[in-house]
Amino acid sequence: MLLKHACVIGGGMAGLLHARVLADYAEQVTIIDRDQMPEQPEPRPGVPQGTHIHYLMVRGLQLLDEWFPGLRDEIERDSGAPRVQIGLQTRYMLYQTWQPSVDTGMHTYVLERPHLEDMVRRHLLTRENVKLLDRTEAVDLVFGGDNVSGVVTRKRPSGGEAVTLPADLVIDASGRGSKTMSWLEKAGYALPQTHTIDAKLGYATRWYAKPESANTDWRILYVLTSPPAQTRGGAILEHRGARWLSTVVGTNGDYPPTDEAGFLEFARSLPDPVIYESLKDAQPLTDIVSFRNTSNRWHAFEKLDRLPGRLYITGDAVCEVNPVYGQGMTKAALNASVLQQQLAAGLLDNRVFFRAIAKVNDNFWQAAAGGDLNYPGTTNNQPETPIERVMRAYLSAVLRGSVRDQRVTYAFNRVLNMVDPSTTLMMPGMLLRVLRAQGTR
Ligand SMILES: Cc1cc2nc3c(=O)[nH]c(=O)nc-3n(C[C@H](O)[C@H](O)[C@H](O)COP(=O)(O)OP(=O)(O)OC[C@H]3O[C@@H](n4cnc5c(N)ncnc54)[C@H](O)[C@@H]3O)c2cc1C
């Protein structure tokens, strides 16, 4: 085995998927998480986004399928999660126009985030060399020479004695609240620059019973925000048990209200009242919950000259993108896929890892952070390069084209789901179609 003991901080999606990859190359893998893992799929404090909509991109689903044989069957057969034919059972409105219906040849499943995490965790923990220590918080790293050689942990909520877990590889997958930067600083390392782009977008989300009378031809309905003018959007996703999870979002600090009347009124203000019409007589099942911490943040570890070896940082802990674009779990999976390729080649160099995931993360960043820059109120702490500006303008043109030309709709959906590379959208034929579509309605 390449490694004796690998320790993963954080048992969210990024942590679980990196642990899965490590399980093939380490004698023992230990995941630590400060939360108590629930017996049943339910939201937990360490993943507050668990109550909100989580779209699983097709590429993410494909990777789960490769890593966890039987998981797709479980989702399809036993989980009750609705299967969605993308393009046929999804309805997306952009720039006040519905995308045409197109058979994209792809499907995914609608799953609550806690449900998906629960299935992945159960499949992972069937592996004998993977252990999960819950209610265990990482409170520091152990530095030995030029390497990180372990994690200092403390039990929660009791605290008690600090316990050190020696490890020959440490992966930080502790998400947005990662403490690695402060641990590195304390140990005398220079910190990476952090690029932040913030559209000040807020969510308000509620569960409903799907009315028996609802005769819908969609399983995902999404009225997207369309910059610069239309700063509001909303969605309904059909879930197992004939339930709808509905969200409304507002950018530029136009946060949706969390009282019943305000929530519905916000839905009514969208360019098409379909979400309001669907919900107004539906039975609410929960309170309305909000989420506002949605900025895009990238810690540029790939640009640092000096880093301790054997420390990898991944998932949202290194790069988080505005969640409204539905990318984070697939981004985490693709980061784990990079690790897999490097371990398969016997490579244990974190700087090569950071450079490789930077390339992967850039695809997500261009779509999310780039998209957010189209709103006039968005803040950006770094200047945009001319190339980024051109790419952003072209991506907006693709979005407009995707509601006017079926071939663009097809290509856009496949790139959006990370099944086809983004270069598909740059091919001369596609470029022409996108440009032609700008003048038509
Ligand atoms: C509102 C919202 C909606 C979203 N919608 C989507 C979507 O539609 N599709 C999609 O793909 N993604 C979506 N995302 C993003 C997605 O949730 C994450 O990007 C993805 O799950 C990867 O997160 P992660 O594992 O890196 O971090 P997290 O999910 O934040 O997990 C971090 C884990 O680390 C643990 N932890 C933290 N600190 C410590 C510590 N010191 N010691 C031990 N454990 C610790 C936490 O308890 C937690 O379990 C959404 C996010 C938000 C906020």
Coordinates of C-alpha atoms and ligand atoms in Angstrom, one line a residue:
M1 CA 0.0 0.0 0.0
L2 CA 1.2 3.5 -0.8
L3 CA 0.0 4.8 2.6
K4 CA -0.3 3.4 6.1
H5 CA -2.9 5.8 7.6
A6 CA -4.7 8.6 5.9
C7 CA -6.9 11.0 8.0
V8 CA -9.8 12.9 6.4
I9 CA -11.1 16.0 8.3
G10 CA -14.8 16.3 7.5
G11 CA -17.4 13.6 6.7
G12 CA -19.4 15.7 4.2
M13 CA -19.6 14.8 0.5
A14 CA -16.0 15.8 -0.2
G15 CA -14.7 14.0 2.8
L16 CA -16.6 10.8 2.0
L17 CA -15.5 10.7 -1.6
H18 CA -11.9 11.4 -0.9
A19 CA -12.0 8.7 1.8
R20 CA -13.4 6.3 -0.8
V21 CA -10.5 7.0 -3.1
L22 CA -7.9 6.7 -0.3
A23 CA -9.4 3.3 0.7
D24 CA -7.7 1.8 -2.3
Y25 CA -4.2 3.2 -1.5
A26 CA -4.1 3.3 2.4
E27 CA -4.0 0.5 4.9
Q28 CA -6.3 2.5 7.1
V29 CA -8.5 5.6 6.4
T30 CA -10.0 7.5 9.3
I31 CA -12.7 10.2 8.7
I32 CA -13.3 12.5 11.6
D33 CA -16.4 14.7 11.9
R34 CA -17.4 17.0 14.7
D35 CA -21.1 16.1 14.2
Q36 CA -22.9 13.0 15.5
M37 CA -23.9 11.2 12.4
P38 CA -27.7 10.7 12.4
E39 CA -29.2 7.1 12.3
Q40 CA -31.7 8.2 9.7
P41 CA -31.1 10.6 6.8
E42 CA -31.7 14.0 8.3
P43 CA -30.0 17.4 8.3
R44 CA -27.2 17.9 10.8
P45 CA -25.6 21.1 12.2
G46 CA -22.2 20.7 10.4
V47 CA -24.0 20.7 7.0
P48 CA -26.6 23.5 7.4
Q49 CA -27.2 23.5 3.6
G50 CA -28.7 20.0 4.0
T51 CA -32.2 21.4 4.3
H52 CA -31.9 23.1 0.9
I53 CA -32.2 21.9 -2.7
H54 CA -29.3 19.7 -3.9
Y55 CA -29.2 19.0 -7.6
L56 CA -26.9 16.0 -8.4
M57 CA -25.2 16.7 -11.8
V58 CA -24.9 13.7 -14.1
R59 CA -21.1 13.6 -13.9
G60 CA -21.3 13.5 -10.1
L61 CA -23.7 10.6 -10.4
Q62 CA -21.4 8.7 -12.8
L63 CA -18.5 9.0 -10.4
L64 CA -20.6 7.8 -7.5
D65 CA -21.5 4.8 -9.7
E66 CA -17.9 4.0 -10.3
W67 CA -16.9 4.2 -6.7
F68 CA -19.9 2.5 -5.1
P69 CA -21.1 -0.5 -7.0
G70 CA -24.7 -1.1 -6.2
L71 CA -25.4 2.5 -5.2
R72 CA -27.2 3.5 -8.4
D73 CA -29.4 0.4 -8.1
E74 CA -30.2 1.3 -4.6
I75 CA -31.1 4.8 -5.7
E76 CA -33.2 3.6 -8.6
R77 CA -34.9 0.7 -6.9
D78 CA -35.2 1.3 -3.2
S79 CA -34.7 4.9 -2.4
G80 CA -37.9 6.3 -3.9
A81 CA -35.9 9.1 -5.5
P82 CA -37.6 10.3 -8.7
R83 CA -35.6 9.7 -11.8
V84 CA -35.4 12.7 -14.1
Q85 CA -34.8 12.8 -17.8
I86 CA -32.9 16.0 -18.2
G87 CA -34.4 18.2 -20.9
L88 CA -37.7 16.3 -21.0
Q89 CA -38.7 16.3 -17.3
T90 CA -36.9 19.5 -16.4
R91 CA -38.2 22.9 -17.2
Y92 CA -35.8 25.9 -17.1
M93 CA -36.7 29.5 -17.7
L94 CA -34.0 31.9 -18.5
Y95 CA -34.3 35.5 -19.7
Q96 CA -38.1 35.2 -19.3
T97 CA -38.2 32.4 -21.8
W98 CA -38.7 28.6 -21.3
Q99 CA -36.0 26.4 -22.7
P100 CA -37.3 24.1 -25.4
S101 CA -37.9 20.5 -24.5
V102 CA -35.0 18.4 -25.7
D103 CA -33.9 14.8 -25.2
T104 CA -30.4 15.2 -23.8
G105 CA -29.9 11.5 -23.3
M106 CA -29.1 12.1 -19.6
H107 CA -30.9 11.4 -16.4
T108 CA -30.3 12.1 -12.7
Y109 CA -32.2 11.5 -9.5
V110 CA -33.8 14.0 -7.1
L111 CA -32.4 13.3 -3.6
E112 CA -32.3 15.3 -0.4
R113 CA -28.8 16.1 0.5
P114 CA -28.9 14.1 3.8
H115 CA -30.4 11.1 2.0
L116 CA -27.6 11.0 -0.6
E117 CA -24.9 11.5 2.1
D118 CA -26.4 8.7 4.2
M119 CA -26.3 6.3 1.3
V120 CA -22.8 7.2 0.3
R121 CA -21.6 6.9 4.0
R122 CA -23.2 3.5 4.4
H123 CA -21.7 2.1 1.3
L124 CA -18.3 3.6 2.2
L125 CA -18.3 2.2 5.7
T126 CA -18.8 -1.4 4.4
R127 CA -15.1 -1.2 3.6
E128 CA -13.1 -2.7 6.4
N129 CA -10.2 -0.3 6.2
V130 CA -12.4 2.8 6.6
K131 CA -13.5 4.1 10.0
L132 CA -15.6 7.2 10.9
L133 CA -15.0 9.0 14.2
D134 CA -18.0 11.2 14.7
R135 CA -18.4 13.8 17.5
T136 CA -14.6 14.4 16.9
E137 CA -13.3 17.8 16.0
A138 CA -10.0 18.5 14.4
V139 CA -8.4 21.3 16.4
D140 CA -4.9 21.5 14.9
L141 CA -2.5 19.8 12.7
V142 CA 0.8 18.1 13.7
F143 CA 3.8 19.5 11.8
G144 CA 6.9 17.3 11.6
G145 CA 9.8 18.7 9.6
D146 CA 8.4 19.7 6.2
N147 CA 5.4 17.5 6.4
V148 CA 2.1 17.3 8.2
S149 CA 2.1 14.1 10.2
G150 CA -1.2 14.0 12.0
V151 CA -4.3 15.7 13.3
V152 CA -5.0 16.9 16.9
T153 CA -8.6 16.1 17.8
R154 CA -11.0 16.7 20.7
K155 CA -14.2 14.9 21.5
R156 CA -17.5 16.9 21.2
P157 CA -19.4 18.1 23.0
S158 CA -17.4 17.1 26.1
G159 CA -14.0 18.5 25.0
G160 CA -11.6 16.6 27.3
E161 CA -8.1 15.6 26.5
A162 CA -6.7 16.3 23.0
V163 CA -5.9 13.1 21.1
T164 CA -3.4 13.1 18.3
L165 CA -4.0 10.8 15.3
P166 CA -0.8 10.2 13.5
A167 CA -1.2 10.1 9.7
D168 CA 1.1 9.9 6.7
L169 CA -1.6 11.9 4.7
V170 CA -4.1 14.4 5.9
I171 CA -7.0 15.7 3.8
D172 CA -8.9 18.7 4.9
A173 CA -12.5 18.4 3.6
S174 CA -14.1 20.4 6.4
G175 CA -15.9 22.8 4.1
R176 CA -16.5 26.6 4.3
G177 CA -15.5 26.8 7.9
S178 CA -12.1 25.1 7.5
K179 CA -9.5 26.1 10.1
T180 CA -6.5 25.0 8.0
M181 CA -5.5 28.6 7.1
S182 CA -5.3 29.5 10.8
W183 CA -3.3 26.3 11.6
L184 CA -0.9 27.0 8.8
E185 CA -0.5 30.7 9.9
K186 CA 0.2 29.6 13.5
A187 CA 2.9 27.2 12.2
G188 CA 4.6 30.0 10.3
Y189 CA 3.4 29.4 6.7
A190 CA 2.4 32.1 4.3
L191 CA -1.2 32.0 3.4
P192 CA -2.7 31.9 -0.1
Q193 CA -4.6 34.8 -1.5
T194 CA -8.4 34.5 -1.3
H195 CA -10.5 35.5 -4.3
T196 CA -14.0 36.4 -3.2
I197 CA -16.9 37.2 -5.6
D198 CA -20.2 37.9 -3.8
A199 CA -23.6 38.4 -5.4
K200 CA -25.2 38.6 -2.0
L201 CA -27.7 35.9 -2.9
G202 CA -30.1 34.5 -0.3
Y203 CA -32.3 31.3 -0.3
A204 CA -35.6 30.7 1.4
T205 CA -36.8 27.0 1.3
R206 CA -39.8 25.0 2.3
W207 CA -41.2 21.5 2.0
Y208 CA -44.7 21.0 0.6
A209 CA -46.9 18.0 0.0
K210 CA -47.4 17.7 -3.8
P211 CA -51.1 18.3 -4.3
E212 CA -52.9 15.2 -5.7
S213 CA -54.5 17.4 -8.3
A214 CA -51.1 18.6 -9.6
N215 CA -50.7 17.3 -13.1
T216 CA -47.1 18.2 -13.8
D217 CA -44.9 17.2 -16.8
W218 CA -41.8 18.2 -14.9
R219 CA -39.8 16.9 -11.9
I220 CA -37.5 19.9 -11.8
L221 CA -38.9 23.4 -12.4
Y222 CA -36.5 26.2 -12.3
V223 CA -37.0 29.9 -13.0
L224 CA -33.4 31.2 -13.1
T225 CA -32.3 34.6 -12.1
S226 CA -31.2 36.4 -15.4
P227 CA -28.8 39.2 -14.9
P228 CA -28.5 42.1 -14.9
A229 CA -32.2 43.0 -14.4
Q230 CA -33.9 39.9 -13.1
T231 CA -32.4 39.3 -9.7
R232 CA -35.0 36.8 -8.4
G233 CA -35.5 33.2 -9.2
G234 CA -37.0 30.0 -7.8
A235 CA -37.4 26.3 -8.1
I236 CA -39.5 23.3 -7.2
L237 CA -38.0 19.7 -7.1
E238 CA -40.2 16.7 -6.8
H239 CA -38.9 14.3 -4.1
R240 CA -39.7 10.9 -2.8
G241 CA -43.0 10.5 -1.0
A242 CA -44.8 12.9 -3.3
R243 CA -43.2 15.9 -1.7
W244 CA -41.9 19.2 -3.3
L245 CA -38.9 21.1 -2.1
S246 CA -39.3 24.7 -3.1
T247 CA -36.8 27.5 -3.0
V248 CA -36.9 31.1 -3.9
V249 CA -33.7 33.1 -4.3
G250 CA -32.8 36.8 -4.6
T251 CA -29.4 38.4 -5.5
N252 CA -27.9 41.8 -4.7
G253 CA -29.2 41.6 -1.1
D254 CA -32.8 41.2 -2.2
Y255 CA -33.2 38.3 0.3
P256 CA -36.5 36.4 0.1
P257 CA -38.7 36.6 3.3
T258 CA -39.2 33.6 5.5
D259 CA -42.9 34.4 6.5
E260 CA -45.6 32.6 4.5
A261 CA -47.2 35.6 2.8
G262 CA -43.8 37.2 1.9
F263 CA -42.4 33.9 0.6
L264 CA -45.5 33.4 -1.7
E265 CA -45.5 37.0 -2.8
F266 CA -41.8 36.7 -3.7
A267 CA -42.7 33.6 -5.8
R268 CA -45.5 35.6 -7.5
S269 CA -43.0 38.3 -8.4
L270 CA -41.0 36.0 -10.7
P271 CA -41.4 36.5 -14.5
D272 CA -43.6 33.4 -14.7
P273 CA -46.0 32.8 -11.7
V274 CA -45.8 29.0 -12.1
I275 CA -44.1 28.5 -8.8
Y276 CA -46.6 30.7 -7.0
E277 CA -49.5 29.0 -8.8
S278 CA -48.2 25.5 -7.8
L279 CA -47.6 26.4 -4.2
K280 CA -50.4 28.7 -3.3
D281 CA -52.8 25.9 -2.4
A282 CA -50.2 23.2 -1.6
Q283 CA -49.9 22.0 2.0
P284 CA -46.7 23.2 3.7
L285 CA -44.8 20.5 5.6
T286 CA -42.2 22.7 7.3
D287 CA -41.2 26.2 8.3
I288 CA -39.4 28.3 5.8
V289 CA -35.6 28.2 6.3
S290 CA -33.1 30.7 4.8
F291 CA -29.4 30.6 3.8
R292 CA -27.3 33.6 2.9
N293 CA -23.6 32.6 3.1
T294 CA -23.3 32.1 -0.7
S295 CA -20.2 34.0 -1.9
N296 CA -17.7 32.4 -4.2
R297 CA -14.4 31.9 -2.4
W298 CA -11.2 30.5 -3.8
H299 CA -8.1 30.1 -1.6
A300 CA -5.2 29.9 -4.2
F301 CA -3.1 27.2 -2.6
E302 CA -1.9 26.3 -6.1
K303 CA 0.1 29.5 -6.2
L304 CA 2.0 29.0 -2.9
D305 CA 5.7 28.4 -3.1
R306 CA 5.9 26.7 0.3
L307 CA 3.5 24.3 1.8
P308 CA 3.9 21.4 4.3
G309 CA 3.9 18.1 2.4
R310 CA 1.2 15.4 3.0
L311 CA -1.5 18.0 3.5
Y312 CA -4.3 18.2 0.9
I313 CA -7.2 20.6 1.1
T314 CA -10.2 19.9 -1.1
G315 CA -13.9 20.5 -1.7
D316 CA -15.5 23.7 -0.3
A317 CA -12.5 24.1 2.0
V318 CA -10.4 25.2 -1.0
C319 CA -12.9 26.5 -3.4
E320 CA -16.6 27.1 -2.9
V321 CA -19.0 28.4 -5.5
N322 CA -22.3 30.1 -5.2
P323 CA -24.6 27.1 -4.5
V324 CA -27.4 28.3 -6.7
Y325 CA -25.6 26.8 -9.7
G326 CA -25.9 23.3 -8.2
Q327 CA -22.3 22.3 -8.6
G328 CA -20.6 21.7 -5.2
M329 CA -21.0 17.9 -4.8
T330 CA -19.8 17.2 -8.4
K331 CA -16.9 19.6 -7.9
A332 CA -16.0 17.6 -4.8
A333 CA -16.3 14.3 -6.7
L334 CA -14.0 15.6 -9.5
N335 CA -11.5 16.7 -6.9
A336 CA -11.5 13.2 -5.5
S337 CA -11.1 11.9 -9.1
V338 CA -7.9 14.0 -9.4
L339 CA -6.6 12.4 -6.2
Q340 CA -7.4 9.0 -7.6
Q341 CA -5.5 9.6 -10.8
Q342 CA -2.4 10.8 -8.8
L343 CA -2.4 8.0 -6.3
A344 CA -2.8 5.5 -9.1
A345 CA 0.4 7.0 -10.6
G346 CA 2.1 6.7 -7.2
L347 CA 2.2 10.5 -6.9
L348 CA 2.1 12.1 -3.5
D349 CA 2.9 15.7 -4.1
N350 CA 0.3 18.1 -2.8
R351 CA 1.5 20.9 -5.1
V352 CA 0.7 18.9 -8.1
F353 CA -2.7 18.1 -6.6
F354 CA -3.5 21.8 -5.9
R355 CA -2.5 22.7 -9.5
A356 CA -4.7 19.9 -11.0
I357 CA -7.8 20.7 -8.9
A358 CA -7.4 24.4 -9.7
K359 CA -8.0 23.4 -13.4
V360 CA -11.0 21.4 -12.5
N361 CA -12.4 24.0 -10.1
D362 CA -11.9 26.8 -12.7
N363 CA -14.7 25.3 -14.8
F364 CA -17.1 25.6 -11.9
W365 CA -15.8 29.0 -10.9
Q366 CA -16.2 30.5 -14.4
A367 CA -19.9 29.4 -14.5
A368 CA -20.7 30.5 -10.9
A369 CA -18.5 33.4 -10.0
G370 CA -18.5 34.5 -13.7
G371 CA -22.3 34.4 -13.8
D372 CA -22.5 36.4 -10.5
L373 CA -20.4 39.2 -12.0
N374 CA -23.2 39.9 -14.4
Y375 CA -25.2 41.5 -11.5
P376 CA -24.4 45.1 -10.9
G377 CA -24.3 44.8 -7.1
T378 CA -21.7 41.9 -7.1
T379 CA -18.4 42.6 -5.3
N380 CA -15.1 41.2 -6.5
N381 CA -11.8 41.6 -4.6
Q382 CA -9.6 41.0 -7.7
P383 CA -9.6 42.5 -11.1
E384 CA -11.2 40.5 -13.9
T385 CA -8.8 39.6 -16.8
P386 CA -9.8 40.4 -20.4
I387 CA -10.0 36.7 -21.1
E388 CA -12.4 36.1 -18.2
R389 CA -14.5 39.0 -19.4
V390 CA -14.8 37.6 -22.9
M391 CA -15.6 34.1 -21.5
R392 CA -18.3 35.6 -19.2
A393 CA -19.9 37.5 -22.1
Y394 CA -19.9 34.3 -24.2
L395 CA -21.4 32.2 -21.5
S396 CA -24.2 34.7 -21.2
A397 CA -24.7 34.5 -24.9
V398 CA -24.9 30.6 -24.6
L399 CA -27.6 31.0 -21.9
R400 CA -29.6 33.3 -24.1
G401 CA -29.0 30.9 -27.1
S402 CA -30.2 27.9 -25.0
V403 CA -33.7 29.2 -24.9
R404 CA -33.8 29.9 -28.7
D405 CA -32.0 27.0 -30.4
Q406 CA -32.5 23.4 -29.5
R407 CA -29.0 22.4 -30.5
V408 CA -27.7 25.0 -28.1
T409 CA -30.1 23.7 -25.4
Y410 CA -28.8 20.2 -25.9
A411 CA -25.1 21.2 -25.7
F412 CA -25.6 23.6 -22.8
N413 CA -27.3 20.9 -20.7
R414 CA -24.6 18.4 -21.4
V415 CA -21.8 20.8 -20.5
L416 CA -23.8 22.1 -17.5
N417 CA -23.9 18.5 -16.2
M418 CA -20.1 18.1 -16.8
V419 CA -20.7 15.2 -19.2
D420 CA -19.3 17.0 -22.3
P421 CA -16.3 19.4 -22.0
S422 CA -16.9 23.1 -22.1
T423 CA -15.0 23.3 -25.4
T424 CA -18.1 21.8 -27.0
L425 CA -19.6 25.2 -26.7
M426 CA -16.6 26.8 -28.5
M427 CA -16.8 24.7 -31.7
P428 CA -17.3 26.8 -34.8
G429 CA -20.7 25.4 -35.6
M430 CA -21.9 26.0 -32.0
L431 CA -20.4 29.5 -31.9
L432 CA -22.3 30.4 -35.0
R433 CA -25.6 29.1 -33.6
V434 CA -25.1 30.9 -30.4
L435 CA -24.4 34.2 -32.2
R436 CA -27.3 33.7 -34.6
A437 CA -29.7 33.0 -31.6
Q438 CA -28.9 36.4 -30.1
G439 CA -31.0 38.2 -32.6
T440 CA -34.1 35.9 -32.4
R441 CA -36.7 35.4 -29.9
Ligands
LIG1 C1 -27.8 26.4 0.2 C2 -26.9 25.4 -0.5 C3 -27.4 24.7 -1.6 C4 -26.5 23.8 -2.3 N1 -27.0 23.2 -3.4 C5 -26.2 22.3 -4.1 C6 -26.7 21.6 -5.2 O1 -27.8 21.8 -5.6 N2 -25.9 20.7 -5.8 C7 -24.6 20.5 -5.4 O2 -23.9 19.7 -6.0 N3 -24.1 21.2 -4.3 C8 -24.9 22.1 -3.7 N4 -24.4 22.8 -2.6 C9 -22.9 22.6 -2.2 C10 -22.6 21.3 -1.5 O3 -23.4 21.2 -0.3 C11 -21.1 21.3 -1.1 O4 -20.4 22.0 -2.0 C12 -20.7 19.9 -1.2 O5 -21.4 19.1 -0.4 C13 -19.2 19.7 -0.7 O6 -19.1 20.2 0.5 P1 -17.9 19.7 1.5 O7 -17.9 18.3 1.7 O8 -16.6 20.3 0.9 O9 -18.2 20.5 2.8 P2 -19.4 20.4 3.8 O10 -20.6 19.8 3.1 O11 -19.6 21.7 4.4 O12 -18.9 19.3 4.8 C14 -17.9 19.7 5.8 C15 -18.0 18.6 6.9 O13 -16.8 18.9 7.8 C16 -17.2 18.8 9.1 N5 -16.3 19.7 9.9 C17 -16.2 21.0 9.8 N6 -15.2 21.4 10.6 C18 -14.7 20.3 11.2 C19 -13.6 20.1 12.1 N7 -12.8 21.1 12.6 N8 -13.4 18.8 12.6 C20 -14.2 17.8 12.1 N9 -15.2 18.0 11.2 C21 -15.4 19.2 10.8 C22 -18.7 19.3 9.1 O14 -19.4 18.7 10.2 C23 -19.2 18.7 7.8 O15 -19.6 17.3 8.0 C24 -25.2 23.7 -1.9 C25 -24.7 24.4 -0.8 C26 -25.5 25.3 -0.1 C27 -24.9 26.1 1.0

